[in-house]
Coordinates of C-alpha atoms and ligand atoms in Angstrom, one line a residue:
M16 CA 99.2 133.9 78.7
D17 CA 98.2 134.3 82.0
N18 CA 100.7 132.9 84.3
H19 CA 99.3 131.8 87.4
L20 CA 102.8 131.6 89.3
Q21 CA 102.5 135.3 89.6
T22 CA 100.2 135.0 92.4
I23 CA 102.9 133.3 94.6
V24 CA 105.5 135.9 94.6
K25 CA 104.2 138.4 97.5
P26 CA 103.0 135.5 99.9
L27 CA 106.4 133.7 99.4
Q28 CA 108.5 136.7 100.1
K29 CA 106.5 137.7 103.0
W30 CA 106.5 133.8 104.5
Y31 CA 110.4 133.9 103.9
E32 CA 111.1 137.0 106.0
T33 CA 109.8 135.2 109.0
H34 CA 110.6 131.6 108.2
R35 CA 114.2 131.7 106.7
R36 CA 116.3 129.4 108.6
E37 CA 119.8 130.6 109.9
L38 CA 122.1 128.1 108.3
P39 CA 125.8 128.3 108.5
W40 CA 126.2 129.3 104.7
R41 CA 123.5 132.0 104.9
L42 CA 126.1 134.1 107.2
D43 CA 127.3 135.8 103.9
K44 CA 127.0 135.8 100.3
D45 CA 130.5 134.7 99.5
P46 CA 129.9 132.6 96.4
Y47 CA 132.7 130.2 97.7
H48 CA 130.5 129.3 100.6
V49 CA 127.2 129.2 98.6
W50 CA 128.8 127.2 96.0
V51 CA 130.2 124.5 98.3
S52 CA 126.9 124.6 100.3
E53 CA 124.9 123.8 97.1
I54 CA 127.1 121.3 95.8
M55 CA 126.9 119.4 99.2
L56 CA 123.0 120.0 99.4
Q57 CA 122.4 118.3 96.0
Q58 CA 121.9 114.7 97.2
T59 CA 122.3 115.3 101.3
R60 CA 119.7 116.7 103.6
V61 CA 120.2 120.2 105.2
E62 CA 120.7 118.8 108.7
A63 CA 123.4 116.3 107.5
V64 CA 125.2 118.8 105.4
K65 CA 125.6 121.5 108.5
K66 CA 128.1 119.7 110.1
Y67 CA 130.3 118.7 107.0
Y68 CA 129.9 122.3 105.7
T69 CA 131.4 123.9 108.9
R70 CA 134.3 121.6 109.0
F71 CA 134.9 122.0 105.3
I72 CA 135.2 125.8 105.5
E73 CA 137.3 125.7 108.5
I74 CA 139.8 123.7 107.0
L75 CA 139.5 124.8 103.3
P76 CA 138.4 128.5 103.9
D77 CA 139.0 129.7 100.2
V78 CA 139.1 128.5 96.5
R79 CA 142.9 128.5 96.8
S80 CA 143.1 126.3 99.7
L81 CA 140.5 124.0 98.1
S82 CA 142.6 123.8 94.7
E83 CA 145.8 123.0 96.7
V84 CA 144.4 120.4 98.9
P85 CA 145.6 116.8 98.5
E86 CA 142.9 114.3 97.3
D87 CA 142.9 112.0 100.2
R88 CA 142.5 114.8 102.5
L89 CA 139.5 116.2 100.5
L90 CA 137.7 112.7 100.3
K91 CA 138.2 112.3 103.9
L92 CA 136.4 115.5 104.6
W93 CA 133.7 114.3 102.5
E94 CA 133.7 110.7 104.0
G95 CA 130.1 110.1 104.7
L96 CA 128.5 112.5 102.3
G97 CA 128.5 110.1 99.3
Y98 CA 128.9 110.9 95.6
Y99 CA 132.4 111.4 95.8
S100 CA 132.5 112.8 92.1
R101 CA 130.9 115.9 93.6
A102 CA 134.2 116.6 95.8
R103 CA 136.7 115.9 93.0
N104 CA 134.7 118.2 91.0
L105 CA 134.9 121.0 93.6
K106 CA 138.7 120.7 93.5
K107 CA 138.9 120.6 89.6
A108 CA 136.8 123.7 89.7
A109 CA 138.7 125.4 92.2
E110 CA 141.7 124.5 90.2
K111 CA 140.3 126.0 87.0
I112 CA 139.1 129.3 88.9
M113 CA 142.9 129.7 90.0
S114 CA 144.4 129.0 86.6
D115 CA 142.0 130.4 84.2
C116 CA 140.2 133.3 86.3
G117 CA 143.3 134.7 88.4
G118 CA 141.6 133.1 91.6
I119 CA 138.4 135.3 91.3
F120 CA 135.1 133.5 91.6
P121 CA 133.2 133.7 88.2
D122 CA 130.0 136.3 88.6
T123 CA 127.7 135.3 85.7
F124 CA 125.5 132.2 85.1
A125 CA 127.2 131.5 81.8
S126 CA 130.8 131.6 83.3
L127 CA 129.6 129.6 86.3
M128 CA 128.2 126.8 84.0
K129 CA 131.9 126.4 82.6
L130 CA 132.9 125.3 85.9
P131 CA 133.2 121.3 86.4
G132 CA 130.2 119.7 88.2
V133 CA 128.3 123.1 88.1
G134 CA 125.1 122.7 86.1
E135 CA 121.8 125.0 85.7
Y136 CA 120.8 124.7 89.0
T137 CA 124.1 125.4 90.9
A138 CA 124.9 128.2 88.4
G139 CA 121.3 129.6 88.9
A140 CA 121.9 129.3 92.8
V141 CA 125.1 131.1 93.2
A142 CA 124.5 133.7 90.3
S143 CA 121.0 134.6 91.9
I144 CA 122.0 134.5 95.5
C145 CA 125.5 136.0 95.2
F146 CA 125.5 138.2 92.2
N147 CA 122.0 139.3 92.2
Q148 CA 121.4 137.9 88.7
K149 CA 117.5 137.4 87.7
V150 CA 117.7 133.8 86.8
T151 CA 116.0 130.5 88.4
A152 CA 117.5 127.8 90.3
V153 CA 115.1 124.8 89.9
D154 CA 115.5 121.9 91.9
G155 CA 113.2 118.9 92.7
N156 CA 111.8 121.1 95.6
V157 CA 111.4 123.8 93.3
L158 CA 109.4 121.7 90.7
R159 CA 107.2 120.1 93.4
V160 CA 106.0 123.5 94.5
V161 CA 105.4 124.7 90.8
A162 CA 103.4 121.7 89.9
R163 CA 101.2 121.9 92.7
V164 CA 100.4 125.6 92.7
T165 CA 99.7 125.5 89.2
G166 CA 98.1 121.8 89.1
S167 CA 100.2 120.6 86.3
R168 CA 99.9 116.8 85.6
Q169 CA 102.9 116.7 83.4
N170 CA 105.5 114.4 84.2
V171 CA 108.6 116.7 86.0
L172 CA 111.0 114.0 85.1
L173 CA 110.9 114.9 81.6
P174 CA 113.5 117.7 80.7
E175 CA 111.0 119.5 78.4
V176 CA 108.6 119.6 81.4
K177 CA 111.5 121.1 83.8
K178 CA 112.3 123.8 81.1
Q179 CA 108.7 124.8 80.6
M180 CA 108.4 125.3 84.6
Q181 CA 111.5 126.9 84.6
A182 CA 110.6 129.2 82.0
Q183 CA 107.2 130.2 84.0
L184 CA 109.2 131.1 86.8
Q185 CA 111.6 133.2 85.1
K186 CA 108.7 135.3 84.0
V187 CA 107.6 135.8 87.5
L188 CA 111.1 136.5 89.0
P189 CA 111.3 139.5 91.3
D190 CA 114.3 141.9 91.4
D191 CA 115.4 140.0 94.7
A192 CA 115.8 136.7 92.7
G193 CA 118.4 135.2 94.9
S194 CA 116.1 135.2 98.1
F195 CA 112.9 134.3 96.0
N196 CA 114.9 131.1 94.9
E197 CA 115.8 130.5 98.5
A198 CA 112.4 131.0 99.6
I199 CA 110.5 128.5 97.2
M200 CA 113.3 126.0 97.8
E201 CA 112.8 126.5 101.6
L202 CA 109.1 126.0 101.1
G203 CA 109.7 122.7 99.3
E204 CA 111.9 121.6 101.9
T205 CA 110.0 122.5 104.9
V206 CA 106.3 122.8 104.1
C207 CA 105.5 121.5 100.7
L208 CA 106.7 118.2 101.3
P209 CA 106.4 115.2 99.0
G210 CA 103.2 113.0 99.0
S211 CA 101.0 113.2 102.0
A212 CA 103.7 114.5 104.3
A213 CA 102.7 118.2 102.8
K214 CA 101.8 120.4 105.6
C215 CA 99.2 122.4 103.8
V216 CA 98.0 124.2 106.9
E217 CA 101.0 126.0 107.4
C218 CA 101.6 126.9 103.7
P219 CA 101.6 130.5 102.6
L220 CA 100.4 129.5 99.0
R221 CA 97.5 127.4 100.0
G222 CA 95.0 130.4 98.9
V223 CA 96.6 130.1 95.4
C224 CA 97.1 126.6 95.1
T225 CA 95.4 124.5 92.5
A226 CA 96.5 121.1 94.1
Y227 CA 95.3 122.1 97.3
R228 CA 91.8 123.7 95.8
D229 CA 91.4 120.3 93.9
G230 CA 92.6 117.7 96.5
L231 CA 95.4 116.7 94.4
T232 CA 98.3 117.5 96.6
S233 CA 99.5 114.0 97.4
Q234 CA 99.2 113.0 93.7
L235 CA 101.5 116.0 92.5
P236 CA 103.8 116.2 90.9
M237 CA 103.7 113.1 88.5
R238 CA 107.0 111.6 88.4
V239 CA 106.7 108.8 85.8
K240 CA 109.9 106.8 85.4
R241 CA 110.4 105.7 81.8
V242 CA 110.6 102.2 81.8
K243 CA 112.9 100.5 79.4
R244 CA 110.8 98.9 76.8
R245 CA 111.4 95.5 75.5
Q246 CA 112.4 95.3 72.0
E247 CA 110.8 92.6 70.2
Q248 CA 111.5 91.6 66.7
R249 CA 108.5 90.1 64.7
T250 CA 107.9 88.7 61.1
V251 CA 104.4 89.4 59.6
F252 CA 102.9 87.3 57.2
L253 CA 101.0 88.7 54.3
L254 CA 99.5 85.4 53.3
I255 CA 97.8 85.6 50.2
A256 CA 95.7 82.6 48.7
E257 CA 95.1 81.8 45.1
D258 CA 91.5 83.3 45.2
G259 CA 92.9 86.6 46.4
R260 CA 92.0 86.1 50.2
T261 CA 94.2 87.0 52.8
A262 CA 94.7 85.2 56.4
V263 CA 93.7 87.1 59.3
E264 CA 93.6 85.3 63.1
K265 CA 92.1 86.1 66.5
R266 CA 94.7 86.9 69.2
P267 CA 94.3 85.1 72.7
D268 CA 91.6 86.8 74.7
K269 CA 94.3 87.8 77.2
G270 CA 97.5 90.1 77.2
L271 CA 98.6 92.3 74.5
L272 CA 95.8 93.4 72.0
A273 CA 93.5 90.8 73.7
G274 CA 90.8 89.5 71.2
M275 CA 91.8 91.6 68.5
Y276 CA 92.1 90.3 64.7
Q277 CA 95.8 90.4 63.3
L278 CA 98.0 89.2 60.5
P279 CA 99.6 86.2 61.4
N280 CA 102.9 87.0 62.9
V281 CA 105.8 85.2 64.7
E282 CA 108.7 86.4 67.1
G283 CA 112.0 86.9 65.5
F284 CA 113.2 88.0 62.1
L285 CA 112.8 85.0 60.0
T286 CA 115.0 84.2 56.7
E287 CA 112.9 83.5 53.6
Q288 CA 113.8 79.8 54.2
E289 CA 112.4 79.8 57.9
I290 CA 109.2 81.7 56.4
C291 CA 108.8 78.9 53.9
A292 CA 109.2 76.3 56.7
T293 CA 106.9 78.1 58.9
A294 CA 103.9 78.4 56.4
E295 CA 104.5 74.7 55.8
A296 CA 104.2 73.8 59.2
W297 CA 100.8 75.7 58.9
E298 CA 100.4 73.2 56.2
M299 CA 100.3 75.3 53.2
Q300 CA 102.2 75.1 50.1
V301 CA 104.4 78.3 49.4
L302 CA 104.5 79.6 45.9
E303 CA 106.4 83.0 46.3
I304 CA 107.9 85.0 49.0
T305 CA 108.4 88.9 48.7
F306 CA 109.6 91.0 51.2
I307 CA 107.4 94.2 51.9
K308 CA 108.6 96.5 54.4
E309 CA 109.7 96.9 57.9
S310 CA 107.8 98.7 60.3
K311 CA 107.8 99.6 64.3
H312 CA 105.3 100.1 66.4
V313 CA 105.6 101.5 70.1
F314 CA 103.4 100.1 72.9
T315 CA 103.5 101.1 76.6
H316 CA 106.0 98.4 77.7
L317 CA 107.2 96.9 74.5
D318 CA 108.4 97.9 70.8
W319 CA 107.5 95.7 67.9
L320 CA 110.1 95.9 65.1
M321 CA 108.4 94.2 62.0
K322 CA 109.2 93.0 58.7
G323 CA 106.5 92.1 56.4
Y324 CA 106.6 89.4 53.7
Q325 CA 103.9 88.9 51.2
V326 CA 103.6 84.9 51.0
R327 CA 101.4 83.4 48.2
V328 CA 100.3 80.2 49.0
A329 CA 98.3 77.3 47.7
C330 CA 96.0 75.0 50.2
P331 CA 95.0 77.7 52.7
A332 CA 95.3 76.3 56.2
G333 CA 92.2 76.0 58.5
R334 CA 93.8 77.4 61.2
F335 CA 93.3 81.3 59.8
L336 CA 90.3 83.0 58.7
W337 CA 90.6 83.8 55.1
V338 CA 89.1 87.0 54.0
T339 CA 88.5 89.2 51.0
P340 CA 90.0 92.3 50.7
E341 CA 86.7 94.1 51.1
E342 CA 86.0 92.1 54.0
L343 CA 89.4 93.1 55.7
Q344 CA 88.8 96.5 55.1
E345 CA 85.1 96.6 56.1
Q346 CA 84.8 94.2 58.9
Y347 CA 88.1 93.3 60.6
A348 CA 89.6 96.2 62.9
L349 CA 93.3 95.4 62.8
P350 CA 95.5 96.7 65.4
T351 CA 97.3 100.1 64.8
A352 CA 100.5 98.2 65.1
L353 CA 99.7 96.2 61.8
K354 CA 98.0 98.9 60.1
P355 CA 101.2 99.8 58.0
F356 CA 100.8 96.6 55.9
A357 CA 97.2 96.9 55.5
P358 CA 97.2 99.0 52.2
L359 CA 99.1 96.4 50.4
L360 CA 96.2 93.9 51.1
T361 CA 93.4 96.0 50.4
A362 CA 95.3 98.0 47.5
R363 CA 94.6 95.0 45.5
Q364 CA 91.0 95.6 46.0
D365 CA 91.2 98.9 44.8
E366 CA 93.0 97.8 41.7
D367 CA 90.4 95.1 41.1
N368 CA 87.7 97.8 41.6
N369 CA 89.6 100.0 39.1
L370 CA 89.8 97.0 36.8
S371 CA 86.0 96.3 37.1
N372 CA 85.2 100.1 36.6
Q373 CA 87.0 99.8 33.4
R374 CA 85.4 96.8 32.1
Ligands
ADE269 N1 118.5 123.8 99.3 C1 119.6 123.7 98.5 N2 119.8 124.9 98.4 C2 119.1 125.6 99.2 C3 119.1 127.2 99.6 N3 119.9 127.8 98.9 N4 117.9 127.8 100.3 C4 117.0 126.7 100.6 N5 117.2 125.4 100.4 C5 118.3 125.0 99.8

């Protein structure tokens, strides 16, 4: 498949040659330096990190000194950066490098991934920048650039979307993957800024950017937070009158499934006794209750966990519409949420049809 990302490689490399910022952790490619800076940069802006980084490296110049630093001293050095587990993991990783690797910094993506606090992003950054490995380092900045250049409307907060974008990038990575990774991050941090802060006039990728072409820059990337859906238990009544008709009712004109017809249902999983009491409150006499099945329906903000009961009744109540199986099938569109219960009601019609065919 054609990979549009191929078009960004050359202009990005060229741009980076002249726009690469001089940063304290870019003075060499020492993995200890790059690792410490990448961990600091994870939740903190470049400008804020500079001071912390310089002091940290002065006091703890190598893996050994970090592995031996008392925790209080370490936390004091980290004071103000926040997310202190990052500092604790740095020390743990340094101890591991000393004890398991003879003090030699791991030099592959896979071995870096084994260090505490090192995930795909950090392992990718260190492996590509320091050890020339052809691996990606995808952070939020990179996802923004990729989503905009490709015009993807997919939700970048989904792990599968991130994976897919990472795979697309992997295919176009040039030999100098480290510089390319830094270049695309740098573009995301300084030019391809979030929302309407994007500086498209300065962007070397403007000519190949789908979002720019389509006027979608401020809308991309899509970051849709998954809302925790409310779980609602419901008891669904398949009310059957003695003449074979079934009860349906119209939902209120506002709210969920507004104005649609439904099988009567109430909140909560009722016991058979409660089902009986509810039907009686609806002024019907219950003849028989049979549990039919459970079903689940996922709405946008809500899940319905349903238990359906067939309830045979005498004196069908006026509050419902009593319809024949044919009418139910042909005239009343049940919401999808309740469809799993419908075959039971309309099947009786099929049985009746079969019977009448045989007659
Ligand atoms: N942000 C985090 N790490 C970076 C890097 N190595 N280059 C540019 N920006 C970054």
